[in-house]
Amino acid sequence: MALRRPRPRPGLVSLVGLVAGVGSPGDIGSDAAPCRRGAARRPPAMVHWSVRDFAAMAGSSMTASILPPGGRAGEAAPAIARKTEVHIWQAPELAAELLRGDFHDFSYDVHTHDTACFALITSGAIRIRMRGSEFVARQGDLYAIDADEPHAGGPVDPGGWRQRTVYVRTEHLRSLLSDGEARGGAAIRGPIIGDARLNALFYRVHQESEAQGDALRREERYLRFVARLFERHVHESPSLAAPGAAPRAVRLAREFLDARLDQQVHLEEIAGAAGLPVFRLFRAFERHLGMTPHAYQRQARVRAAIALIRLGRPLGEVAAASGFADQAHLTRSFRRMMGVTPGVFRDATRARAPRA
């Protein structure tokens, strides 16, 4: 009797599975995709980046699809072929940028954000390095990092991790709870926040933003999240300095670098602008910002590139204007900080205008 070869099963394999709903305050679903039993074995898959139009989602999104070598959409790919995949979109009603990521074989370099960062781990675990200490966030954990707080991250094990992230200015969050302009400073008690109710609210807000569900319900949940965050996990004080505050010399050094992203600069020039000897400036810069002047310059260049990409500038022009030697140099630095290439990020921002 002749053996029949197994037939390919229909349906494009998505790297990130459908997310389960939250049935109770502590019930946070996993973003893990199910592994089907009995699927035919195939050669290792190639990653093909594509942009998809999620009609029900506000803002832009990007996704990587896995296709077998020479295959067509509709052919199953083995689970071992999963690669890093990142979706990013704007949420104007939240005054925030949202990310859903599936990270494999990837680690973040030391960097900072100009906003606060809140990330819920929906699968796996991430090891976070901050100012000489290490923290591990696992499935169901929410971690929070203040603006300008240097940090790096990587997988705890080869399985990688999945997370849902919100980037938002702390000042905006505080303004939601105030009748007028909030004063003083605020620092998030973190990085790991152990609050099941808070985490569940975050999860639902993020999930509903991606699906563009009922806007009013989403905004109400967001407000509840912010209120609980500030009530239980934020330290406020009129005399508290803003996170990342640095002495005048470091501020002058940053301004000098920011104004010369497209130029080659030397430590002696930076120190001269800051009014300190070279070594004193170097130590002060690293102590107060958590990174060297070179690391700061690279990060500032990537941020400048992001702004230019959003304006629709060609990538070659973006590379030159933001201080990179060429487009390949831009691509390497961009991916180490953002998890995706500049081209994928550009396509995502062009994918779709927000629904009216």
Coordinates of C-alpha atoms in Angstrom, one line a residue:
M1 CA 0.0 0.0 0.0
A2 CA 1.4 3.4 -1.0
L3 CA 1.8 5.9 1.8
R4 CA 0.1 9.2 1.2
R5 CA 2.0 12.4 2.0
P6 CA 0.2 14.6 4.5
R7 CA -1.6 17.5 2.8
P8 CA -0.8 21.1 3.8
R9 CA -3.4 22.5 6.1
P10 CA -5.0 25.8 5.1
G11 CA -4.4 29.1 7.0
L12 CA -1.5 31.4 7.3
V13 CA 0.4 30.9 10.5
S14 CA 0.5 34.0 12.6
L15 CA 3.4 34.4 15.0
V16 CA 1.3 35.9 17.7
G17 CA -1.9 34.0 18.6
L18 CA -5.3 35.5 19.4
V19 CA -5.3 36.9 22.8
A20 CA -7.7 35.5 25.4
G21 CA -10.1 37.9 27.2
V22 CA -9.8 38.8 30.9
G23 CA -12.6 37.2 32.8
S24 CA -11.6 38.5 36.2
P25 CA -9.3 41.2 37.5
G26 CA -6.4 38.8 37.8
D27 CA -7.1 36.8 34.7
I28 CA -4.5 37.9 32.1
G29 CA -4.5 35.8 28.9
S30 CA -1.4 34.7 27.0
D31 CA -0.5 36.0 23.6
A32 CA 1.1 32.6 22.8
A33 CA 0.1 30.9 19.6
P34 CA -1.1 27.3 19.9
C35 CA 1.1 24.6 18.6
R36 CA -0.9 22.2 16.4
R37 CA -0.3 18.5 16.7
G38 CA 0.1 16.4 13.6
A39 CA 1.2 19.2 11.3
A40 CA 3.6 18.1 8.6
R41 CA 7.3 18.8 9.2
R42 CA 8.8 21.4 6.8
P43 CA 12.2 23.0 6.1
P44 CA 13.1 26.0 8.3
A45 CA 10.9 29.0 7.3
M46 CA 12.1 32.3 6.0
V47 CA 10.8 35.5 7.5
H48 CA 8.9 37.8 5.1
W49 CA 8.0 41.2 6.5
S50 CA 4.6 42.5 5.3
V51 CA 2.2 45.3 6.4
R52 CA -1.4 44.4 7.0
D53 CA -4.4 46.6 7.3
F54 CA -6.3 45.7 10.5
A55 CA -9.5 47.6 9.6
A56 CA -10.6 47.6 13.2
M57 CA -7.4 49.0 14.7
A58 CA -6.6 52.7 15.2
G59 CA -3.2 53.8 14.0
S60 CA -0.6 51.8 12.2
S61 CA 0.6 48.3 12.6
M62 CA 3.4 46.1 11.4
T63 CA 3.7 42.3 11.2
A64 CA 6.0 39.6 10.0
S65 CA 4.5 36.6 8.3
I66 CA 6.2 33.2 8.2
L67 CA 6.1 31.4 4.9
P68 CA 7.8 28.2 4.0
P69 CA 10.7 28.6 1.5
G70 CA 9.1 28.9 -1.9
G71 CA 5.7 28.4 -0.3
R72 CA 2.4 30.2 -0.4
A73 CA 0.2 31.8 2.2
G74 CA -2.0 29.0 3.5
E75 CA 0.9 26.6 4.2
A76 CA 1.7 25.9 7.8
A77 CA 5.1 26.7 9.3
P78 CA 6.7 24.9 12.2
A79 CA 6.7 26.5 15.6
I80 CA 10.5 26.5 15.7
A81 CA 10.6 29.1 12.9
R82 CA 9.2 31.9 15.0
K83 CA 11.2 35.1 14.8
T84 CA 11.0 38.5 16.3
E85 CA 7.7 40.3 15.3
V86 CA 6.7 43.8 16.4
H87 CA 3.4 45.7 15.9
I88 CA 3.3 49.4 16.7
W89 CA 0.4 51.8 16.5
Q90 CA -0.7 55.2 17.7
A91 CA -3.6 55.6 20.1
P92 CA -4.5 59.3 20.1
E93 CA -7.4 58.8 22.6
L94 CA -4.8 57.6 25.1
A95 CA -2.1 60.1 24.0
A96 CA 0.2 57.1 23.7
E97 CA 2.1 54.8 21.4
L98 CA 1.4 51.1 21.8
L99 CA 3.5 48.1 20.9
R100 CA 2.8 44.3 20.8
G101 CA 6.0 42.3 20.4
D102 CA 7.0 38.7 20.1
F103 CA 10.8 38.6 20.8
H104 CA 13.1 35.8 19.9
D105 CA 16.9 35.8 19.5
F106 CA 16.8 39.5 20.4
S107 CA 18.2 41.7 23.2
Y108 CA 17.8 45.5 23.7
D109 CA 21.0 47.6 24.0
V110 CA 21.1 50.0 26.9
H111 CA 18.8 52.9 26.0
T112 CA 16.2 55.3 27.4
H113 CA 12.8 56.5 26.3
D114 CA 11.6 60.1 26.4
T115 CA 8.3 58.8 27.8
A116 CA 7.4 56.4 30.6
C117 CA 7.2 52.7 29.5
F118 CA 4.7 50.2 30.8
A119 CA 5.0 46.6 29.6
L120 CA 2.9 43.5 30.4
I121 CA 4.6 40.2 29.8
T122 CA 2.0 37.9 28.1
S123 CA 4.3 34.9 27.5
G124 CA 7.8 33.9 28.5
A125 CA 10.1 36.1 30.6
I126 CA 12.5 39.0 30.1
R127 CA 15.6 39.9 32.1
I128 CA 15.8 43.7 32.7
R129 CA 19.1 45.4 33.6
M130 CA 18.9 48.8 35.2
R131 CA 21.7 50.7 37.0
G132 CA 23.7 47.7 38.1
S133 CA 20.7 45.5 39.1
E134 CA 18.8 42.7 37.3
F135 CA 15.1 42.0 37.4
V136 CA 13.0 39.2 35.8
A137 CA 9.5 39.9 34.6
R138 CA 7.4 36.8 33.8
Q139 CA 4.0 36.1 32.2
G140 CA 1.4 38.2 34.0
D141 CA 4.0 40.8 35.3
L142 CA 3.8 44.4 34.5
Y143 CA 7.0 46.4 34.5
A144 CA 7.3 50.1 34.5
I145 CA 10.3 52.3 33.6
D146 CA 10.4 56.1 34.0
A147 CA 11.4 58.4 31.2
D148 CA 15.2 58.8 30.8
E149 CA 15.9 55.7 32.9
P150 CA 18.7 53.7 31.2
H151 CA 17.8 50.0 30.8
A152 CA 18.5 46.9 28.7
G153 CA 16.6 43.7 28.2
G154 CA 16.9 40.2 26.9
P155 CA 15.4 36.7 27.1
V156 CA 15.6 34.6 30.2
D157 CA 15.5 31.4 28.1
P158 CA 15.6 30.5 24.3
G159 CA 11.8 30.7 24.1
G160 CA 11.9 34.5 24.2
W161 CA 9.0 36.5 25.4
R162 CA 5.9 38.4 24.3
Q163 CA 4.8 41.8 25.7
R164 CA 2.3 44.6 25.3
T165 CA 3.7 48.0 25.9
V166 CA 2.4 51.6 26.3
Y167 CA 4.7 54.6 25.9
V168 CA 3.1 57.7 27.4
R169 CA 4.3 60.8 29.2
T170 CA 3.9 60.7 32.9
E171 CA 2.9 64.4 32.8
H172 CA -0.1 63.5 30.7
L173 CA -1.1 60.7 33.1
R174 CA -1.0 63.1 36.0
S175 CA -3.0 65.7 34.2
L176 CA -5.9 63.1 33.8
L177 CA -6.2 63.1 37.6
S178 CA -5.8 66.9 38.1
D179 CA -8.2 69.8 37.7
G180 CA -5.2 71.9 36.6
E181 CA -1.6 71.5 35.6
A182 CA 0.1 69.0 38.0
R183 CA 3.2 70.3 39.8
G184 CA 6.1 68.6 41.4
G185 CA 7.7 65.3 40.4
A186 CA 6.5 61.7 40.2
A187 CA 8.5 58.5 40.2
I188 CA 7.1 55.0 39.5
R189 CA 7.8 52.4 42.1
G190 CA 9.1 49.5 40.0
P191 CA 10.3 48.1 37.8
I192 CA 8.1 45.1 38.6
I193 CA 4.6 46.0 39.7
G194 CA 2.7 43.2 41.5
D195 CA -0.9 44.3 41.2
A196 CA -3.3 41.8 39.5
R197 CA -6.1 44.3 39.1
L198 CA -3.9 47.0 37.6
N199 CA -2.3 44.5 35.2
A200 CA -5.7 43.3 34.1
L201 CA -6.9 46.8 33.4
F202 CA -3.7 47.5 31.4
Y203 CA -4.2 44.3 29.4
R204 CA -7.8 45.1 28.5
V205 CA -7.0 48.7 27.5
H206 CA -4.2 47.5 25.3
Q207 CA -6.2 44.7 23.7
E208 CA -9.2 46.9 23.0
S209 CA -7.0 49.6 21.4
E210 CA -5.6 47.0 19.0
A211 CA -9.1 45.8 18.1
Q212 CA -10.4 49.4 18.2
G213 CA -13.4 48.4 20.4
D214 CA -15.7 50.8 22.2
A215 CA -13.8 54.1 22.6
L216 CA -15.6 55.3 25.7
R217 CA -15.2 52.0 27.5
R218 CA -11.5 51.9 26.7
E219 CA -11.0 55.5 27.9
E220 CA -12.8 54.7 31.2
R221 CA -10.7 51.7 31.8
Y222 CA -7.6 53.7 31.0
L223 CA -8.6 56.3 33.6
R224 CA -9.1 53.5 36.2
F225 CA -5.7 52.2 35.3
V226 CA -4.1 55.6 35.8
A227 CA -5.9 56.3 39.0
R228 CA -4.9 53.0 40.6
L229 CA -1.3 53.4 39.3
F230 CA -0.9 56.8 41.0
E231 CA -2.8 55.7 44.1
R232 CA -0.6 52.7 44.8
H233 CA 2.5 52.7 42.7
V234 CA 3.7 56.3 42.2
H235 CA 5.6 58.4 44.6
E236 CA 4.9 62.1 44.2
S237 CA 6.5 65.1 45.9
P238 CA 6.6 68.8 45.2
S239 CA 10.4 68.7 45.7
L240 CA 11.0 65.5 43.7
A241 CA 13.2 66.1 40.7
A242 CA 12.1 64.8 37.4
P243 CA 13.6 61.4 36.4
G244 CA 16.9 61.7 34.7
A245 CA 17.6 65.2 36.0
A246 CA 21.3 66.0 35.6
P247 CA 23.6 68.8 36.6
R248 CA 24.2 71.8 34.3
A249 CA 27.4 70.3 32.7
V250 CA 25.7 67.1 31.7
R251 CA 22.7 69.1 30.3
L252 CA 25.1 71.3 28.2
A253 CA 26.9 68.1 26.9
R254 CA 23.5 66.6 25.8
E255 CA 22.6 69.8 24.1
F256 CA 25.9 69.9 22.3
L257 CA 25.4 66.3 21.0
D258 CA 21.8 66.9 20.1
A259 CA 22.8 69.9 17.9
R260 CA 25.5 67.9 16.0
L261 CA 23.9 64.5 15.3
D262 CA 25.1 64.7 11.7
Q263 CA 28.7 65.5 12.7
Q264 CA 31.7 63.6 14.1
V265 CA 32.4 65.0 17.5
H266 CA 35.2 64.4 20.1
L267 CA 35.1 64.1 23.8
E268 CA 37.3 67.2 24.2
E269 CA 34.8 69.2 22.2
I270 CA 31.9 67.9 24.4
A271 CA 33.8 68.6 27.6
G272 CA 34.7 72.1 26.4
A273 CA 31.0 72.9 25.7
A274 CA 30.2 71.6 29.2
G275 CA 33.0 73.4 30.9
L276 CA 34.6 70.4 32.5
P277 CA 37.8 68.4 32.0
V278 CA 37.3 65.5 29.7
F279 CA 37.4 62.7 32.3
R280 CA 35.2 64.5 34.8
L281 CA 32.7 65.2 32.1
F282 CA 32.8 61.5 31.0
R283 CA 32.2 60.2 34.5
A284 CA 29.5 62.8 35.2
F285 CA 27.7 62.0 32.0
E286 CA 27.7 58.2 32.6
R287 CA 26.8 58.6 36.2
H288 CA 23.8 60.8 35.6
L289 CA 22.5 59.4 32.4
G290 CA 23.5 55.8 32.8
M291 CA 25.2 55.7 29.4
T292 CA 28.3 57.0 27.7
P293 CA 28.3 60.0 25.4
H294 CA 28.7 57.7 22.4
A295 CA 25.7 55.5 23.5
Y296 CA 23.6 58.6 24.0
Q297 CA 24.6 59.9 20.5
R298 CA 23.6 56.6 18.9
Q299 CA 20.2 56.7 20.7
A300 CA 19.6 60.3 19.8
R301 CA 20.4 59.6 16.1
V302 CA 17.8 56.7 16.1
R303 CA 15.2 59.0 17.7
A304 CA 15.9 61.6 15.0
A305 CA 15.6 59.0 12.3
I306 CA 12.2 57.9 13.7
A307 CA 11.0 61.5 13.5
L308 CA 12.2 61.8 9.9
I309 CA 10.7 58.5 8.8
R310 CA 7.3 59.6 10.2
L311 CA 7.6 62.6 7.9
G312 CA 8.0 60.3 4.9
R313 CA 11.6 61.1 4.1
P314 CA 13.6 58.5 2.0
L315 CA 15.7 56.2 4.2
G316 CA 18.9 57.2 2.5
E317 CA 18.2 60.8 3.3
V318 CA 17.1 59.9 6.8
A319 CA 20.5 58.1 7.4
A320 CA 22.5 61.1 6.3
A321 CA 20.4 63.7 8.1
S322 CA 20.5 61.8 11.4
G323 CA 24.2 61.2 11.4
F324 CA 24.6 57.6 10.2
A325 CA 27.4 56.7 7.8
D326 CA 25.0 55.0 5.4
Q327 CA 21.7 53.2 5.3
A328 CA 23.2 49.9 6.5
H329 CA 24.6 51.7 9.5
L330 CA 21.1 53.2 10.2
T331 CA 19.5 49.8 9.9
R332 CA 21.8 48.1 12.4
S333 CA 21.4 50.8 15.0
F334 CA 17.7 51.1 14.5
R335 CA 17.0 47.4 14.9
R336 CA 19.1 47.1 18.0
M337 CA 17.0 49.8 19.7
M338 CA 13.5 49.3 18.1
G339 CA 13.5 45.6 17.3
V340 CA 12.6 46.1 13.6
T341 CA 14.3 47.7 10.5
P342 CA 13.7 51.3 9.4
G343 CA 11.9 50.0 6.3
V344 CA 9.4 47.9 8.3
F345 CA 8.8 50.9 10.7
R346 CA 8.3 53.1 7.7
D347 CA 5.8 50.8 6.0
A348 CA 3.9 50.5 9.3
T349 CA 3.5 54.2 9.7
R350 CA 2.2 54.4 6.1
A351 CA -0.1 51.4 6.3
R352 CA -3.3 53.2 7.3
A353 CA -4.7 56.4 8.6
P354 CA -6.7 56.2 11.8
R355 CA -10.4 55.4 11.3
A356 CA -12.6 58.4 11.4

